[in-house]
XYZ file of N, CA, C and O in Angstrom:
588
model
N 109.624 66.677 119.671
C 109.796 66.545 118.273
C 109.565 67.966 117.633
O 108.512 68.779 117.949
N 110.488 68.554 116.733
C 110.326 69.627 116.167
C 109.250 69.498 115.161
O 108.720 68.490 114.658
N 109.036 70.888 114.356
C 107.898 70.897 113.550
C 108.290 70.017 112.195
O 107.370 69.430 111.744
N 109.511 70.024 111.718
C 109.884 69.368 110.571
C 109.694 67.681 110.890
O 109.288 67.028 109.908
N 110.066 67.314 112.064
C 110.028 65.892 112.369
C 108.417 65.567 112.379
O 108.027 64.292 111.985
N 107.469 66.516 112.806
C 106.098 66.305 112.918
C 105.674 66.038 111.506
O 104.713 65.391 111.344
N 106.166 66.674 110.498
C 105.758 66.597 109.126
C 105.971 65.087 108.658
O 104.970 64.604 108.117
N 107.235 64.829 108.933
C 107.415 63.186 108.592
C 106.436 62.230 109.479
O 105.922 61.323 108.776
N 106.199 62.591 110.789
C 105.294 61.664 111.553
C 103.868 61.776 110.839
O 103.130 60.745 110.843
N 103.470 63.054 110.550
C 102.179 63.126 109.867
C 102.000 62.152 108.671
O 101.094 61.493 108.541
N 103.011 62.284 107.632
C 102.936 61.478 106.503
C 103.055 59.968 106.873
O 102.338 59.136 106.293
N 103.769 59.521 107.861
C 103.974 58.203 108.322
C 102.560 57.742 108.804
O 102.070 56.724 108.506
N 101.842 58.579 109.633
C 100.555 58.254 110.338
C 99.521 58.164 108.952
O 98.715 57.122 109.036
N 99.450 59.107 108.050
C 98.740 59.013 107.009
C 98.912 57.782 106.172
O 97.756 56.836 105.806
N 100.230 57.400 105.771
C 100.349 56.150 105.040
C 99.996 54.941 105.713
O 99.296 53.902 105.129
N 100.306 54.652 107.080
C 99.792 53.766 107.788
C 98.380 53.682 107.931
O 97.851 52.342 108.039
N 97.747 54.645 108.154
C 96.273 54.694 108.285
C 95.458 54.114 107.046
O 94.639 53.489 107.098
N 95.785 54.842 105.941
C 95.219 54.681 104.667
C 95.488 53.499 103.861
O 94.931 52.731 103.204
N 96.793 53.019 104.077
C 97.289 51.872 103.273
C 97.451 50.636 104.084
O 97.762 49.603 103.547
N 97.210 50.884 105.455
C 97.325 49.680 106.346
C 98.337 48.899 106.149
O 98.334 47.684 106.053
N 99.580 49.544 106.201
C 100.860 48.902 106.029
C 101.872 49.592 107.112
O 101.771 50.877 107.231
N 103.013 48.953 107.284
C 103.952 49.585 108.106
C 105.050 50.074 107.120
O 106.018 49.248 106.914
N 104.888 51.049 106.596
C 106.038 51.624 105.540
C 107.102 52.141 106.254
O 106.953 52.878 107.247
N 108.157 51.795 105.928
C 109.486 52.211 106.337
C 109.959 53.476 105.824
O 110.494 54.198 106.507
N 109.535 53.836 104.557
C 109.860 55.163 104.113
C 108.614 55.704 103.549
O 107.894 54.994 102.686
N 108.466 56.982 103.764
C 107.224 57.586 103.290
C 107.731 58.866 102.426
O 108.940 59.223 102.320
N 106.916 59.714 101.863
C 107.286 60.836 101.438
C 107.388 62.287 102.394
O 107.394 63.257 101.967
N 107.472 61.825 103.501
C 107.639 62.976 104.496
C 108.816 63.849 104.413
O 108.636 65.089 104.562
N 109.958 63.385 104.008
C 111.073 64.223 103.668
C 110.749 65.078 102.387
O 111.200 66.349 102.480
N 109.965 64.660 101.526
C 109.646 65.419 100.354
C 108.888 66.700 100.824
O 108.833 67.804 100.345
N 107.951 66.206 101.542
C 106.986 67.372 102.404
C 107.587 68.291 102.954
O 107.392 69.535 102.961
N 108.726 67.879 103.621
C 109.476 68.949 104.441
C 110.283 69.810 103.475
O 110.175 71.029 103.557
N 110.983 69.276 102.440
C 111.646 70.023 101.378
C 110.589 70.907 100.645
O 110.923 72.238 100.391
N 109.501 70.496 100.345
C 108.359 71.343 99.557
C 108.096 72.589 100.655
O 107.866 73.584 100.016
N 107.833 72.223 101.751
C 107.468 73.122 102.687
C 108.508 74.307 102.888
O 108.155 75.352 102.860
N 109.737 73.791 102.885
C 110.831 74.924 102.957
C 111.030 75.679 101.792
O 110.927 76.847 101.882
N 110.687 75.160 100.582
C 110.681 75.921 99.290
C 109.543 76.914 99.349
O 109.782 78.089 98.968
N 108.431 76.445 99.801
C 107.320 77.439 99.785
C 107.454 78.449 100.948
O 107.047 79.597 100.599
N 108.112 78.168 101.914
C 108.408 79.139 103.095
C 109.412 80.205 102.409
O 109.042 81.434 102.606
N 110.431 79.819 101.693
C 111.322 80.767 101.103
C 110.603 81.715 100.070
O 110.738 82.810 100.109
N 109.880 81.065 99.187
C 108.889 81.644 98.193
C 108.146 82.665 98.817
O 107.792 83.873 98.344
N 107.432 82.239 99.841
C 106.441 83.090 100.632
C 106.999 84.324 101.168
O 106.651 85.473 101.063
N 108.250 84.292 101.795
C 109.024 85.381 102.383
C 109.304 86.258 101.239
O 109.347 87.631 101.292
N 109.682 85.914 99.947
C 110.356 86.585 98.888
C 108.966 87.289 98.434
O 108.836 88.518 98.045
N 107.735 86.590 98.402
C 106.650 87.240 97.871
C 106.077 88.149 98.743
O 105.556 89.407 98.431
N 106.226 88.012 100.158
C 105.844 89.144 101.195
C 106.807 90.332 101.057
O 106.242 91.436 101.011
N 108.041 90.063 100.504
C 108.865 91.168 100.265
C 108.299 92.208 99.093
O 108.462 93.288 99.039
N 107.979 91.388 98.163
C 107.584 91.955 96.884
C 106.252 92.811 97.179
O 106.082 93.913 96.631
N 105.256 92.300 97.982
C 104.125 92.757 98.334
C 104.466 94.045 99.092
O 103.829 94.911 98.841
N 105.317 94.008 100.036
C 105.578 95.165 100.963
C 106.343 96.351 99.936
O 105.853 97.405 99.878
N 107.077 95.892 98.930
C 107.600 96.942 98.115
C 106.584 97.519 97.259
O 106.563 98.623 97.010
N 105.579 96.729 96.646
C 104.632 97.318 95.939
C 103.772 98.163 96.709
O 103.271 99.129 96.118
N 103.354 97.790 97.921
C 102.428 98.446 98.647
C 102.957 99.780 99.301
O 102.215 100.816 99.624
N 104.364 99.907 99.317
C 104.892 101.311 99.811
C 105.389 102.168 98.550
O 106.377 102.813 98.753
N 104.860 101.770 97.568
C 105.130 102.657 96.274
C 106.563 102.509 95.898
O 107.165 103.580 95.440
N 107.182 101.416 96.129
C 108.586 101.019 95.585
C 108.581 99.965 94.450
O 109.430 99.174 94.444
N 107.556 100.029 93.654
C 107.418 99.027 92.560
C 108.755 99.141 91.548
O 108.814 98.198 90.917
N 109.280 100.377 91.576
C 110.231 100.443 90.426
C 111.394 99.462 91.057
O 112.056 98.837 89.994
N 111.664 99.233 92.279
C 112.652 98.335 92.642
C 112.169 96.696 92.264
O 113.193 95.936 91.840
N 110.809 96.501 92.358
C 110.566 95.213 91.915
C 110.698 94.898 90.512
O 111.284 93.938 89.999
N 110.501 95.962 89.605
C 110.554 95.855 88.305
C 112.083 95.820 87.869
O 112.408 95.144 86.855
N 112.977 96.518 88.560
C 114.401 96.406 88.434
C 114.854 94.938 88.578
O 115.600 94.607 87.823
N 114.486 94.316 89.695
C 114.904 92.957 89.924
C 114.278 92.115 88.907
O 115.114 91.282 88.177
N 113.061 92.381 88.539
C 112.595 91.291 87.362
C 113.173 91.705 86.167
O 113.566 90.708 85.144
N 113.605 92.924 85.771
C 114.441 93.146 84.553
C 115.669 92.541 84.694
O 116.209 91.952 83.632
N 116.479 92.574 85.745
C 117.584 91.992 85.800
C 117.578 90.517 85.723
O 118.588 90.033 85.024
N 116.574 89.900 86.270
C 116.443 88.464 86.062
C 116.153 88.145 84.526
O 116.908 87.164 83.917
N 115.427 88.899 83.928
C 115.108 88.729 82.498
C 116.282 89.087 81.624
O 116.359 88.364 80.766
N 117.112 90.046 82.094
C 118.240 90.437 81.283
C 119.129 89.321 81.188
O 119.786 88.921 80.008
N 119.257 88.537 82.349
C 120.403 87.282 82.506
C 119.449 86.163 81.774
O 120.099 85.091 81.862
N 118.345 86.272 81.371
C 117.557 85.313 80.908
C 117.789 83.828 81.376
O 117.301 83.451 82.648
N 118.698 82.954 81.022
C 118.962 81.523 81.407
C 119.551 81.603 82.732
O 119.222 80.953 83.675
N 120.542 82.485 82.742
C 121.427 82.347 84.062
C 120.651 82.902 85.256
O 120.677 82.356 86.334
N 119.662 84.008 85.160
C 118.791 84.345 86.248
C 117.757 83.273 86.523
O 117.696 82.789 87.725
N 117.319 82.708 85.722
C 116.203 81.588 85.984
C 116.965 80.358 86.615
O 116.451 79.754 87.607
N 118.188 80.020 85.956
C 118.820 78.895 86.452
C 119.416 79.162 87.907
O 119.351 78.251 88.771
N 119.781 80.409 88.124
C 120.141 80.657 89.467
C 119.071 80.518 90.539
O 119.430 79.970 91.623
N 117.753 80.998 90.141
C 116.869 80.856 91.001
C 116.583 79.392 91.301
O 116.161 78.974 92.490
N 116.434 78.531 90.301
C 116.057 77.123 90.371
C 117.334 76.443 91.185
O 117.019 75.525 91.952
N 118.572 76.869 91.138
C 119.614 76.198 91.685
C 119.397 76.564 93.224
O 119.563 75.649 94.129
N 119.072 77.953 93.493
C 118.864 78.293 94.962
C 117.800 77.454 95.451
O 117.759 76.945 96.695
N 116.551 77.241 94.871
C 115.494 76.401 95.454
C 115.840 74.941 95.501
O 115.288 74.510 96.478
N 116.534 74.453 94.767
C 117.103 73.255 94.759
C 118.036 72.842 95.974
O 117.864 71.850 96.716
N 118.912 73.956 96.322
C 119.664 73.883 97.483
C 118.730 73.799 98.636
O 118.938 73.155 99.628
N 117.831 74.698 98.849
C 116.803 74.771 99.778
C 116.208 73.396 100.034
O 116.100 72.759 101.119
N 115.786 72.880 99.069
C 115.049 71.498 98.979
C 115.922 70.459 99.421
O 115.608 69.600 100.254
N 117.213 70.410 98.905
C 118.061 69.376 99.168
C 118.591 69.613 100.625
O 119.126 68.466 101.282
N 118.525 70.629 101.264
C 119.043 70.907 102.617
C 118.069 70.161 103.557
O 118.705 69.585 104.541
N 116.779 69.788 103.205
C 115.849 69.090 103.949
C 116.486 67.505 104.027
O 116.293 66.982 104.918
N 116.991 67.137 102.809
C 117.423 65.766 102.807
C 118.798 65.544 103.540
O 119.073 64.483 104.302
N 119.472 66.720 103.458
C 120.565 66.710 104.386
C 120.355 66.552 106.011
O 121.122 65.893 106.632
N 119.213 67.361 106.290
C 118.970 67.165 107.805
C 117.986 66.177 108.094
O 118.409 65.518 109.051
N 117.181 65.697 107.281
C 116.214 64.565 107.628
C 116.056 63.387 106.671
O 115.341 62.391 106.877
N 117.000 63.328 105.758
C 116.764 62.313 104.652
C 117.377 60.975 104.755
O 116.957 60.090 104.143
N 118.364 60.740 105.726
C 118.889 59.417 106.105
C 117.758 58.316 106.540
O 117.073 58.819 107.302
N 118.130 57.236 106.155
C 117.202 56.196 106.798
C 117.361 55.931 108.270
O 116.341 55.734 108.906
N 118.518 56.156 108.698
C 118.669 56.080 110.234
C 117.891 57.236 110.963
O 117.460 57.136 111.939
N 118.092 58.493 110.402
C 117.307 59.561 110.781
C 115.976 59.428 110.838
O 115.323 59.485 111.828
N 115.230 58.745 109.808
C 113.914 58.547 109.606
C 113.499 57.366 110.774
O 112.491 57.638 111.328
N 114.198 56.457 110.905
C 113.847 55.301 111.754
C 113.952 55.914 113.285
O 113.058 55.620 114.045
N 114.996 56.658 113.600
C 114.926 57.229 114.738
C 113.732 58.282 115.095
O 113.161 58.249 116.193
N 113.403 59.021 113.925
C 112.166 59.805 114.217
C 110.834 58.983 114.617
O 110.185 59.115 115.515
N 110.732 57.921 113.815
C 109.480 57.010 113.976
C 109.536 56.378 115.101
O 108.603 56.080 115.849
N 110.861 55.790 115.610
C 111.045 55.085 116.920
C 110.576 56.020 118.090
O 109.870 55.674 118.905
N 110.825 57.322 118.143
C 110.619 58.229 119.076
C 108.997 58.477 118.940
O 108.364 58.702 119.988
N 108.439 58.625 117.813
C 106.954 59.017 117.535
C 106.246 57.798 118.048
O 105.100 57.980 118.792
N 106.630 56.488 117.758
C 105.964 55.345 118.304
C 105.945 55.032 119.735
O 105.018 54.620 120.372
N 106.853 55.752 120.572
C 106.906 55.919 121.885
C 105.943 56.630 122.637
O 105.674 56.535 123.694
N 105.357 57.634 121.885
C 104.356 58.614 122.595
C 103.212 57.885 122.716
O 102.689 56.965 122.098
N 102.373 58.735 123.701
C 101.065 58.039 123.804
C 100.291 58.473 122.719
O 100.502 59.381 121.936
N 98.950 57.865 122.594
C 98.236 57.966 121.487
C 97.690 59.516 121.222
O 97.677 59.998 120.108
N 97.482 60.223 122.314
C 97.087 61.659 122.222
C 98.252 62.452 121.812
O 97.937 63.356 121.043
N 99.364 62.194 122.196
C 100.555 62.859 121.710
C 100.770 62.654 120.279
O 101.233 63.518 119.641
N 100.594 61.390 119.857
C 100.968 60.941 118.656
C 99.988 61.905 117.506
O 100.417 62.272 116.448
N 98.685 61.860 118.025
C 97.762 62.580 117.275
C 98.138 64.046 117.247
O 98.011 64.670 116.179
N 98.572 64.593 118.362
C 99.013 66.092 118.198
C 100.125 66.336 117.397
O 100.201 67.407 116.790
N 101.101 65.520 117.529
C 102.274 65.630 116.749
C 102.053 65.534 115.213
O 102.482 66.395 114.362
N 101.296 64.465 114.894
C 100.868 64.445 113.406
C 100.064 65.505 113.001
O 100.212 65.992 111.865
N 98.958 65.992 113.892
C 98.119 67.154 113.509
C 99.129 68.371 113.239
O 98.993 69.197 112.186
N 99.891 68.534 114.067
C 100.947 69.814 114.118
C 101.717 69.741 112.728
O 101.836 70.696 112.159
N 102.197 68.717 112.397
C 103.051 68.492 111.214
C 102.263 68.592 110.158
O 102.587 69.535 108.970
N 100.952 67.990 109.860
C 100.118 68.257 108.841
C 99.680 69.729 108.629
O 99.650 70.192 107.516
N 99.426 70.498 109.765
C 99.070 71.792 109.749
C 100.180 72.778 109.214
O 99.947 73.594 108.352
N 101.279 72.388 109.487
C 102.526 73.272 109.208
C 102.750 73.079 107.602
O 102.824 74.053 107.108
N 102.608 71.932 107.210
C 102.888 71.563 105.748
C 101.602 72.194 105.053
O 101.814 72.936 104.018
N 100.444 71.858 105.234
C 99.327 72.331 104.600
C 99.140 73.948 104.677
O 98.876 74.547 103.428
N 99.430 74.581 105.629
C 99.394 76.057 105.700
C 100.643 76.676 105.199
O 100.481 77.680 104.683
N 101.897 75.995 104.928
C 102.913 76.423 104.206
C 102.537 76.576 102.715
O 102.527 77.553 102.018
N 101.797 75.530 102.273
C 101.387 75.508 100.902
C 100.175 76.487 100.725
O 100.257 77.398 99.764
N 99.291 76.819 101.568
C 98.163 77.664 101.454
C 98.724 79.058 101.522
O 98.365 80.089 100.659
N 99.653 79.254 102.496
C 100.263 80.811 102.389
C 101.093 81.070 101.125
O 100.915 82.167 100.607
N 101.791 80.088 100.702
C 102.508 80.360 99.394
C 101.460 80.732 98.355
O 101.571 81.678 97.588
N 100.406 79.925 98.115
C 99.325 80.267 97.072
C 98.817 81.599 97.315
O 98.495 82.391 96.290
N 98.559 82.049 98.659
C 97.786 83.269 98.713
C 98.708 84.317 98.535
O 98.452 85.274 97.819
N 100.105 84.191 98.802
C 100.914 85.366 98.606
C 101.081 85.440 97.174
O 101.347 86.688 96.604
N 101.269 84.517 96.593
C 101.657 84.335 95.038
C 100.530 84.926 94.171
O 100.774 85.715 93.408
N 99.300 84.621 94.669
C 98.069 85.270 94.083
C 98.009 86.752 94.381
O 97.680 87.512 93.533
N 98.451 87.288 95.487
C 98.553 88.597 95.775
C 99.507 89.391 95.020
O 99.291 90.395 94.457
N 100.746 88.716 94.827
C 101.728 89.307 93.929
C 101.328 89.451 92.453
O 101.397 90.585 91.753
N 100.657 88.258 91.842
C 100.161 88.368 90.698
C 99.064 89.571 90.454
O 99.065 90.141 89.570
N 98.147 89.585 91.505
C 97.120 90.655 91.359
C 97.650 91.936 91.407
O 97.194 92.762 90.668
N 98.606 92.212 92.533
C 99.006 93.546 92.464
C 99.873 93.903 91.108
O 99.751 95.040 90.705
N 100.776 93.106 90.716
C 101.496 93.233 89.464
C 100.580 93.661 88.302
O 100.881 94.259 87.456
N 99.711 92.632 88.115
C 98.740 92.761 86.921
C 97.731 93.625 86.924
O 97.516 94.337 85.755
N 97.016 93.960 88.069
C 96.039 94.791 87.987
C 96.164 96.102 88.671
O 95.181 97.095 88.598
N 96.816 96.220 89.581
C 97.174 97.529 90.433
C 98.255 98.375 89.710
O 98.051 99.500 89.575
N 99.466 97.778 89.350
C 100.528 98.534 88.992
C 100.680 98.328 87.594
O 101.204 97.666 86.902
């Protein structure tokens, strides 16, 4: 199972464990989409941090000024891009047949493997969020207090 399928299995395991039901549909696909968006934004944030730390802050401000110049179009373009990234996860893992196939393969694993797969998926999802917040905080700190 790949890491994205592991996220779906993690959510499936959490739902089954805490709610004591055999849920056929979980929020795992939303978790994958959110992780993808966080990963894209983290990469963009790392690029901004790099530009700021290498004394190329003028390029960052030019990009921000360009987005601000276009006001609605720039912001809307960013939202559309992130929505496309989010909906790509639905295209890859969103169908009911795909979900059932993932859960069937997950159910056939031994208990130790199930635990490892669910843990790997949970770690990927939560660390994606954590890195996003760390990089976002770093960008805000650098822009607001250093430059």
